Tab-separated table of C-alpha atoms and ligand atoms in Angstrom:
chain	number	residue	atom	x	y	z
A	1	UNK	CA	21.071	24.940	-10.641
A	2	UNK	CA	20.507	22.757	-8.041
A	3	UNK	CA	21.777	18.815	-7.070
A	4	UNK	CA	18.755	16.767	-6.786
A	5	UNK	CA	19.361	13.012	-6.268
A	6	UNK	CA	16.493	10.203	-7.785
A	7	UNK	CA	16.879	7.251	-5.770
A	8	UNK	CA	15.434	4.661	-7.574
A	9	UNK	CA	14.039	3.851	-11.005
A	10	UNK	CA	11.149	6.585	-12.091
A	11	UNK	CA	8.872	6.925	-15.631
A	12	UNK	CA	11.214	8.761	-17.746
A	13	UNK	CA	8.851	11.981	-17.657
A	14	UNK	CA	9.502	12.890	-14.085
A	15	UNK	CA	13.297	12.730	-14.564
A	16	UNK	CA	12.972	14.569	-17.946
A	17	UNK	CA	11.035	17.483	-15.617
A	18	UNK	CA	13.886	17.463	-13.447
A	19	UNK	CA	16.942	17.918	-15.738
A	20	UNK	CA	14.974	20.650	-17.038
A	21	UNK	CA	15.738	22.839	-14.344
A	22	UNK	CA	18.351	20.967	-12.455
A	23	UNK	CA	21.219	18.669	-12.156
A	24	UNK	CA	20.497	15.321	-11.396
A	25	UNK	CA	21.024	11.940	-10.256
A	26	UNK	CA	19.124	9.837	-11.310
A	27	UNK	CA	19.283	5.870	-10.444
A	28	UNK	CA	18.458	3.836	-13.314
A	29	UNK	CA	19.759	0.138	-11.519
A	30	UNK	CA	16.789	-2.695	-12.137
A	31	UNK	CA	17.220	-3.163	-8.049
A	32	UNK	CA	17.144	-0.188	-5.702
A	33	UNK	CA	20.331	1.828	-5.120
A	34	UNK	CA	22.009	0.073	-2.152
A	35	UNK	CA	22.185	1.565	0.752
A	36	UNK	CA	26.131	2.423	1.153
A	37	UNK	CA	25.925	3.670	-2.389
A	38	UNK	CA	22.954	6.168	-1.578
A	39	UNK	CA	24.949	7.383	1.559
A	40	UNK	CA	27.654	8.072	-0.508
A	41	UNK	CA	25.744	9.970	-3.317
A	42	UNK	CA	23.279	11.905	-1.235
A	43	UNK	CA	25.822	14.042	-0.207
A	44	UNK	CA	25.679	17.597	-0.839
A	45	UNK	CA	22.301	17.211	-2.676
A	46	UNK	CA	19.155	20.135	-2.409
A	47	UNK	CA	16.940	17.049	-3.036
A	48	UNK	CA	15.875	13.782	-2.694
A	49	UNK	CA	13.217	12.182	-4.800
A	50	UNK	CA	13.071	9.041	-2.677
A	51	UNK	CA	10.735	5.654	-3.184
A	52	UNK	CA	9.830	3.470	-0.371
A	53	UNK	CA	12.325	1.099	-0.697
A	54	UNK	CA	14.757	3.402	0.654
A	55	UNK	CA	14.651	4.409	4.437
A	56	UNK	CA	14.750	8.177	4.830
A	57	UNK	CA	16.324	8.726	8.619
A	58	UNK	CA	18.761	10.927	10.799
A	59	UNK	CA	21.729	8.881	9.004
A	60	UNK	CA	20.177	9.675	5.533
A	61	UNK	CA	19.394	13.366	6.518
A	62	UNK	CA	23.074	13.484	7.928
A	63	UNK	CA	24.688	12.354	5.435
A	64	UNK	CA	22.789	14.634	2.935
A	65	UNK	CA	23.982	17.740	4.520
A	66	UNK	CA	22.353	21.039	5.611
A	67	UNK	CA	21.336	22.353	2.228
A	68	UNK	CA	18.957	19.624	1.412
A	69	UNK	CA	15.589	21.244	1.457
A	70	UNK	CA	13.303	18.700	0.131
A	71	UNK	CA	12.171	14.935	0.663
A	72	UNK	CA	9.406	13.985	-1.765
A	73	UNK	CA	8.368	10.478	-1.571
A	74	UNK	CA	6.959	9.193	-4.524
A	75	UNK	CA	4.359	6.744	-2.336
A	76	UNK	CA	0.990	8.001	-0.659
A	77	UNK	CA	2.724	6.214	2.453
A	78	UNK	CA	5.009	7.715	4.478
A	79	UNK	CA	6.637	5.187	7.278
A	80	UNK	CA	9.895	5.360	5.320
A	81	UNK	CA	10.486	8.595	6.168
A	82	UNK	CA	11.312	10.355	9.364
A	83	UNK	CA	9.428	13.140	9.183
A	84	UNK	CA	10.152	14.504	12.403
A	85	UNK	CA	13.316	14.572	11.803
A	86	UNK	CA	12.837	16.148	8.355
A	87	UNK	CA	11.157	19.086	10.087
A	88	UNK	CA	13.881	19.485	12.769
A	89	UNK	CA	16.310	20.378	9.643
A	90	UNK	CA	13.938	22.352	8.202
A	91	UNK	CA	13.686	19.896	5.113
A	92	UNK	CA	10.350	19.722	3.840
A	93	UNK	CA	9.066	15.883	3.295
A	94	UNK	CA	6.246	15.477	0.714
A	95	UNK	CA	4.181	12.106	-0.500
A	96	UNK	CA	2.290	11.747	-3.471
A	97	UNK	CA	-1.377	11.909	-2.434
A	98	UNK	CA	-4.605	11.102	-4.825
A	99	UNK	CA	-2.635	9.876	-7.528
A	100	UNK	CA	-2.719	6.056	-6.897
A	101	UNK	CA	-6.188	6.009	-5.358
A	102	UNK	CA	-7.841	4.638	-8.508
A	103	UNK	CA	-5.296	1.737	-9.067
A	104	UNK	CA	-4.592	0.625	-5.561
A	105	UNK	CA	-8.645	0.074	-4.776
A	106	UNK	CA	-8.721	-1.485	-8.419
A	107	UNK	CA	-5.920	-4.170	-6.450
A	108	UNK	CA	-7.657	-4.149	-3.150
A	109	UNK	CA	-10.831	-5.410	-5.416
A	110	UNK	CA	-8.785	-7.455	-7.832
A	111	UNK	CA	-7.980	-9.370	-4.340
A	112	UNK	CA	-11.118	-9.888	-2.487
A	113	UNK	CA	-12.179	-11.356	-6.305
A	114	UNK	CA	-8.912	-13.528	-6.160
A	115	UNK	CA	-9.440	-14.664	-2.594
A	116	UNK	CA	-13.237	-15.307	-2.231
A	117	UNK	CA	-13.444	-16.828	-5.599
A	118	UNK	CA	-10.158	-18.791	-5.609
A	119	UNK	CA	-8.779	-17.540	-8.175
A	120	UNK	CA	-5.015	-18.188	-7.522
A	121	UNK	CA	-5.976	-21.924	-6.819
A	122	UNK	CA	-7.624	-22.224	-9.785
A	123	UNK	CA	-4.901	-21.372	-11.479
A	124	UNK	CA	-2.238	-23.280	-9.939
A	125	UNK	CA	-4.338	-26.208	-10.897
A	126	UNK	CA	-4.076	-25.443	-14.424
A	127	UNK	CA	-0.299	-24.423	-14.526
A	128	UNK	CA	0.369	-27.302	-12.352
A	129	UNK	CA	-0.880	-29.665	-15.881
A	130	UNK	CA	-2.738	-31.899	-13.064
A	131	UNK	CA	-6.325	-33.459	-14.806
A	132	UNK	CA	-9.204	-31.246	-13.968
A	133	UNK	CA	-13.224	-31.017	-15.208
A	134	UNK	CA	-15.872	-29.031	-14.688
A	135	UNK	CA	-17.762	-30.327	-11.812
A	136	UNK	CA	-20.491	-28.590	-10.185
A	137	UNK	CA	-19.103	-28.471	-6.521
A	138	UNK	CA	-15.359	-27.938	-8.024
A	139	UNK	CA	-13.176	-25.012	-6.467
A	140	UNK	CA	-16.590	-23.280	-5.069
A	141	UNK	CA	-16.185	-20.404	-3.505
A	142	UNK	CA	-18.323	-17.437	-2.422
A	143	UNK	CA	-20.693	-14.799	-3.870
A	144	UNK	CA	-19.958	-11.088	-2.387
A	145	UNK	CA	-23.442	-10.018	-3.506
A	146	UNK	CA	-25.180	-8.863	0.003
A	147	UNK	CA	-22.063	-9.582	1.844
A	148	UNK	CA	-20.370	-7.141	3.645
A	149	UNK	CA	-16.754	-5.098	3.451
A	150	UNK	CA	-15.592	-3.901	6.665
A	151	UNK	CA	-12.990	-0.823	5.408
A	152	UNK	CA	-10.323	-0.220	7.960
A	153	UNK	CA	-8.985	3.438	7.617
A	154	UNK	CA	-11.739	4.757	5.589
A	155	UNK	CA	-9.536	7.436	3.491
A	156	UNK	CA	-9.410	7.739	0.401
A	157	UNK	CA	-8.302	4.503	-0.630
A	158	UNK	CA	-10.654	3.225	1.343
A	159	UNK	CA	-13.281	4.940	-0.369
A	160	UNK	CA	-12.825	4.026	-3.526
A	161	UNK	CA	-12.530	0.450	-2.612
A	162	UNK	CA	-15.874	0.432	-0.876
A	163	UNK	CA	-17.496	2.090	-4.363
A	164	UNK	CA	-16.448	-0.628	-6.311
A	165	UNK	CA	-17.682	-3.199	-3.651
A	166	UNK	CA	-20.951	-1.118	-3.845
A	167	UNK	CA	-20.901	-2.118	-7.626
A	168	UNK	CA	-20.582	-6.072	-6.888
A	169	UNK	CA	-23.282	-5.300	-4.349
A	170	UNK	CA	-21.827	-5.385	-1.316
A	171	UNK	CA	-22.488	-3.586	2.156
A	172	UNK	CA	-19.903	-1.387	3.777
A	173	UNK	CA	-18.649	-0.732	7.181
A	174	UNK	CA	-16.273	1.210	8.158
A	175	UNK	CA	-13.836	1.707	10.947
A	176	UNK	CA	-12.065	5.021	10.860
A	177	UNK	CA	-10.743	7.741	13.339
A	178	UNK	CA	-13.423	10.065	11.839
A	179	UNK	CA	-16.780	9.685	10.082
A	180	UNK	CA	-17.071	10.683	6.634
A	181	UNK	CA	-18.587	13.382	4.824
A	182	UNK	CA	-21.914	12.786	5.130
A	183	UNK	CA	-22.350	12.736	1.243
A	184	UNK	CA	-20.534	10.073	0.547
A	185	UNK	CA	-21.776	8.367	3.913
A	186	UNK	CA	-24.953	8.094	2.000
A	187	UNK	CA	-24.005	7.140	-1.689
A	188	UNK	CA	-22.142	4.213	-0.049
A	189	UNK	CA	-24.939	3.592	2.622
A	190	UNK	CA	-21.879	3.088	4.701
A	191	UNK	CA	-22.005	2.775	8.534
A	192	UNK	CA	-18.952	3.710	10.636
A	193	UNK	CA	-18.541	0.882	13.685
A	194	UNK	CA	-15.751	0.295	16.519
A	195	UNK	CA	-13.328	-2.091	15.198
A	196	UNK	CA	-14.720	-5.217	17.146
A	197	UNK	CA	-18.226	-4.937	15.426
A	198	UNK	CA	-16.830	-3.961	12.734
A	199	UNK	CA	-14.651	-7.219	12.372
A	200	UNK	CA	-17.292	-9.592	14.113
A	201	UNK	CA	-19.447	-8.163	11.054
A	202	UNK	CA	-17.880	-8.346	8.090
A	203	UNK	CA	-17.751	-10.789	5.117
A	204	UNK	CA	-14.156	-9.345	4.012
A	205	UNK	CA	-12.328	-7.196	6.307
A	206	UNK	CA	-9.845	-4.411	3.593
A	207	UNK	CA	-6.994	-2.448	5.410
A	208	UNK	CA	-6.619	0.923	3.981
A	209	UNK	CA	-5.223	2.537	7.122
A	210	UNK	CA	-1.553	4.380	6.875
A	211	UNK	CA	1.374	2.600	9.113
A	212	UNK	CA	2.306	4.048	12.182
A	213	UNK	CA	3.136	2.936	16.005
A	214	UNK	CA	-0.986	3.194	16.470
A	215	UNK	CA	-1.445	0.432	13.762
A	216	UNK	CA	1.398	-1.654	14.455
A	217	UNK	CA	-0.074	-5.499	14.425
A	218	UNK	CA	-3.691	-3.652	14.374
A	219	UNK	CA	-4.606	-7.252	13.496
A	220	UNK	CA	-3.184	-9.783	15.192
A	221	UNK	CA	-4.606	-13.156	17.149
A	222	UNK	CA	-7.316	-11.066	19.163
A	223	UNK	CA	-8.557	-9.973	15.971
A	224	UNK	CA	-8.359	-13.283	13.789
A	225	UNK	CA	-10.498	-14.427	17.145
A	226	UNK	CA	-13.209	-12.149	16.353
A	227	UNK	CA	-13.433	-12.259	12.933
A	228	UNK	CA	-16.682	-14.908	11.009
A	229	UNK	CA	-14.634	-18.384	9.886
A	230	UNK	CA	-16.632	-18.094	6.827
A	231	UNK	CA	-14.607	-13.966	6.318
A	232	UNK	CA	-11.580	-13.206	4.822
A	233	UNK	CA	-8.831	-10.127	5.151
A	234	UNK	CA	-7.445	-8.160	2.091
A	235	UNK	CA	-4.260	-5.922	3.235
A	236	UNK	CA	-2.867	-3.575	0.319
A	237	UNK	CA	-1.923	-1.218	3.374
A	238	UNK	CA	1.440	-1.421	4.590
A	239	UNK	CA	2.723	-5.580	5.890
A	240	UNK	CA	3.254	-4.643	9.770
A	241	UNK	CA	-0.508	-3.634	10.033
A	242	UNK	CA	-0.824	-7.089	10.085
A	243	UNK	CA	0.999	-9.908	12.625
A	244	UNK	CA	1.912	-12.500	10.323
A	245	UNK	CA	2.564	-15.084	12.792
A	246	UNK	CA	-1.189	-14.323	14.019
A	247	UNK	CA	-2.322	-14.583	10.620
A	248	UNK	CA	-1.000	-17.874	10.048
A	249	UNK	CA	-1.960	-19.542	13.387
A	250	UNK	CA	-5.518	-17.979	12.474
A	251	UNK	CA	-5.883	-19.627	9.103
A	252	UNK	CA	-4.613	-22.531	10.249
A	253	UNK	CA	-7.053	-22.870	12.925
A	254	UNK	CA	-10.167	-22.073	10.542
A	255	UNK	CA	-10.598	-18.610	12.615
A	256	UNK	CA	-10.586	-16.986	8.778
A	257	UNK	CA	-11.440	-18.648	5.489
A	258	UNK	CA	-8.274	-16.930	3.831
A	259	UNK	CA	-6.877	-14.242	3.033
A	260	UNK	CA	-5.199	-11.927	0.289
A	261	UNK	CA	-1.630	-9.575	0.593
A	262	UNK	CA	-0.179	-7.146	-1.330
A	263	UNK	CA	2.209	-6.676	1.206
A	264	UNK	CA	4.065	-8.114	3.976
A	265	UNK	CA	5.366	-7.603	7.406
A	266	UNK	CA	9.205	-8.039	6.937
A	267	UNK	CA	8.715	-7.099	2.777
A	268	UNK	CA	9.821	-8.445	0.614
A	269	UNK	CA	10.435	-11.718	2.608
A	270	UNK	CA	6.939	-13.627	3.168
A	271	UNK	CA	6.106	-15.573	6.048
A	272	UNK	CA	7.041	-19.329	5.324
A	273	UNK	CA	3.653	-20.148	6.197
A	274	UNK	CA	1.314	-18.296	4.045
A	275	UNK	CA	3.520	-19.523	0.752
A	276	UNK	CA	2.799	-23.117	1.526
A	277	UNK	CA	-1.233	-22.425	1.987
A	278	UNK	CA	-3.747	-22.355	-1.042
A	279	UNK	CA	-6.232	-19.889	1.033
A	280	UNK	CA	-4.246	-16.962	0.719
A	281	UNK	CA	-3.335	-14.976	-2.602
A	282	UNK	CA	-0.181	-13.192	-2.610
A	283	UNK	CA	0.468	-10.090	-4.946
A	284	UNK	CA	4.628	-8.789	-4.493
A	285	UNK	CA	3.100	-5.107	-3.431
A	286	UNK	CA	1.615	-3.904	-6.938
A	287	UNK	CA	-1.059	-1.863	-5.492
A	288	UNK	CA	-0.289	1.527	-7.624
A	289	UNK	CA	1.640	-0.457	-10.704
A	290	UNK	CA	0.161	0.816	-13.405
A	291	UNK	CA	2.525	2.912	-15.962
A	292	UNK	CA	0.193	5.603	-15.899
A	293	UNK	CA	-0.147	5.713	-11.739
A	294	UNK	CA	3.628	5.452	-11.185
A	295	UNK	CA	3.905	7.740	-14.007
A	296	UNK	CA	1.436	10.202	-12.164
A	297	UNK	CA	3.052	9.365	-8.857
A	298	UNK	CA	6.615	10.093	-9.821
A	299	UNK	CA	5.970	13.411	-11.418
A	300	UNK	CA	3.938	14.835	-8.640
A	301	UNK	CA	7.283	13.635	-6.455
A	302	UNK	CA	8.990	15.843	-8.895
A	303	UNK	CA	6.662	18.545	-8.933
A	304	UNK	CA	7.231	18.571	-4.956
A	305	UNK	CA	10.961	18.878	-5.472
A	306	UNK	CA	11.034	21.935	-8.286
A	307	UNK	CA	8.089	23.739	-6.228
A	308	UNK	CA	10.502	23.608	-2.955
A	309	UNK	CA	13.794	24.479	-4.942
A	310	UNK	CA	11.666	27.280	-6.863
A	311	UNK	CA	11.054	28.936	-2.972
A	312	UNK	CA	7.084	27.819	-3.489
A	313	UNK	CA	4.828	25.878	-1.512
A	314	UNK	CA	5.130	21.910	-2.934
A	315	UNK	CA	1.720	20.536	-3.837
A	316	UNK	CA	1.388	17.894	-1.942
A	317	UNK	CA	3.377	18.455	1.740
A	318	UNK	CA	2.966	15.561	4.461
A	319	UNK	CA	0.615	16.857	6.901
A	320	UNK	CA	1.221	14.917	9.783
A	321	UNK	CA	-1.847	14.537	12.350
B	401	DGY	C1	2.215	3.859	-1.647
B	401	DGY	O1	2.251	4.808	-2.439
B	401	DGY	O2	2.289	4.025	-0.439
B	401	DGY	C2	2.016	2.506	-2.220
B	401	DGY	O3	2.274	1.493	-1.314
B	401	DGY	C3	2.848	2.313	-3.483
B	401	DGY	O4	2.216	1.318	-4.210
């Protein structure tokens, strides 16, 4: 039997998979395990079923010991883990691919609804008990029939986003390090453009692309610059894509009608300035929260962890490119 830590709170079923074949640890705190307390307890374990809330480093790896053998994040992203220095200890670091595709482009939608229709306003006014009537030019906002999504990091994710634009009957862009398959190129009639064109193009502009040092503040005031006043951004990506400060100075400025976040550049604190401002709808990062995604998500993370303690290849590794 091995020691296999659960940082966080999972679905039962993943931890029930566990304890079948293994001793475990599992966190069952509302908040995430602090970090002290997850220093303490890592140690000595084969494996670490980790969430993204917890940052998984030299210090982490260190502390662990040299008989942990697996990382398996239960997120699609990565940037919490240092998976360099996973692979330097010979620790194999997995994610939780596919899984969350459905529900986090069923959010990235959900948003460019909230944001070009203003939804969120809408409803502040009626929360808010303030007198309101139907009125024909009340809380307009705008159509995305023949408008255009500009995808940034055309993955997965991104794909499924764009079909469901398709089905409100929008255009797509795309910007991405590589085209397509051709196939789906052609169901969603989507064109792949350099970022500029693809920003000085679009109607709403959706970030699907994974965090790293190469997307850092991929948009910040340049980009605001070149987007249409009349477009708005959706991020459901990771918060640093995006430069905050940028983003408010932009909307401020009428470079972008609005704009709508799932998640935020110093999470989970939010930039003073886009709480006070009725243009932009904020979600508190719920892109994969349904029971049945997380559920999905943290048994694959499990899966990961009794393939790698079993001596088999995990299912879902973190190929790094
Ligand atoms: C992920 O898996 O990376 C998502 O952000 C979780 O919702």
């Amino acid at each position: 039997m091995s020691r296999v830590i659960v940082t966080g709170r999972v679905p039962e079923e993943a931890v029930r998979r566990l304890e079948a074949e293994h001793d475990v640890d599992a966190w069952t705190g509302r908040d995430p395990m602090g970090r002290e307390e997850l220093l303490q307890r890592v140690a000595g374990v084969d494996a670490v079923l980790s969430l993204l809330t917890e940052r998984i480093d030299e210090e982490l790896l260190e502390a662990a010991g040299p008989q942990l053998k697996v990382v398996a994040n239960a997120a699609v992203g990565y940037d919490n883990v240092d998976v360099p220095a996973c692979a330097a200890r010979g620790v194999v670091a997995t994610n939780t691919p596919g899984v969350l595709t459905a529900a986090t482009a069923d959010l990235a939608l959900s948003l460019i609804l909230m944001t070009t229709r203003r939804l969120g306003e809408g409803e502040r006014i009626i929360r808010s008990g303030q007198p309101w009537k139907w009125g024909m030019m009340f809380l307009l906002g705008s159509g995305l029939q023949g408008k255009t999504l500009g995808v940034v990091g055309m993955g997965g994710i991104g794909q499924a986003t764009a079909r469901r634009a398709r089905a409100f009957g929008m255009d797509v862009v795309y910007h991405s390090r590589s085209e397509i398959d051709p196939q789906t190129a052609e169901e969603l009639e989507a064109r792949r453009l350099g970022l500029d064109e693809l920003l000085a193009s679009a109607d709403v502009v959706s970030l699907h692309c994974p965090y790293g040092p190469e997307t850092q503040h991929l948009m910040g005031a340049e980009q605001f610059a070149a987007m249409k006043p009349s477009a708005y951004l959706v991020n459901t990506a990771r918060g640093p894509v995006v430069d905050e400060q940028a983003l408010v100075a932009a909307l401020e400025e009428g470079q972008i009608a609005g704009a709508g976040l799932d998640v935020y550049e110093h999470e989970p604190e939010v930039h003073p300035g886009l709480l006070e401002r009725d243009d932009v709808v904020l979600l508190p990062h719920l892109g994969s929260a349904t029971l049945e995604t997380r559920t999905a998500m943290a048994t694959l993370a499990a899966e990961n962890v009794l393939a790698v303690l079993r001596g088999e290849q995990p299912p879902t590794p973190i190929r790094q490119r």
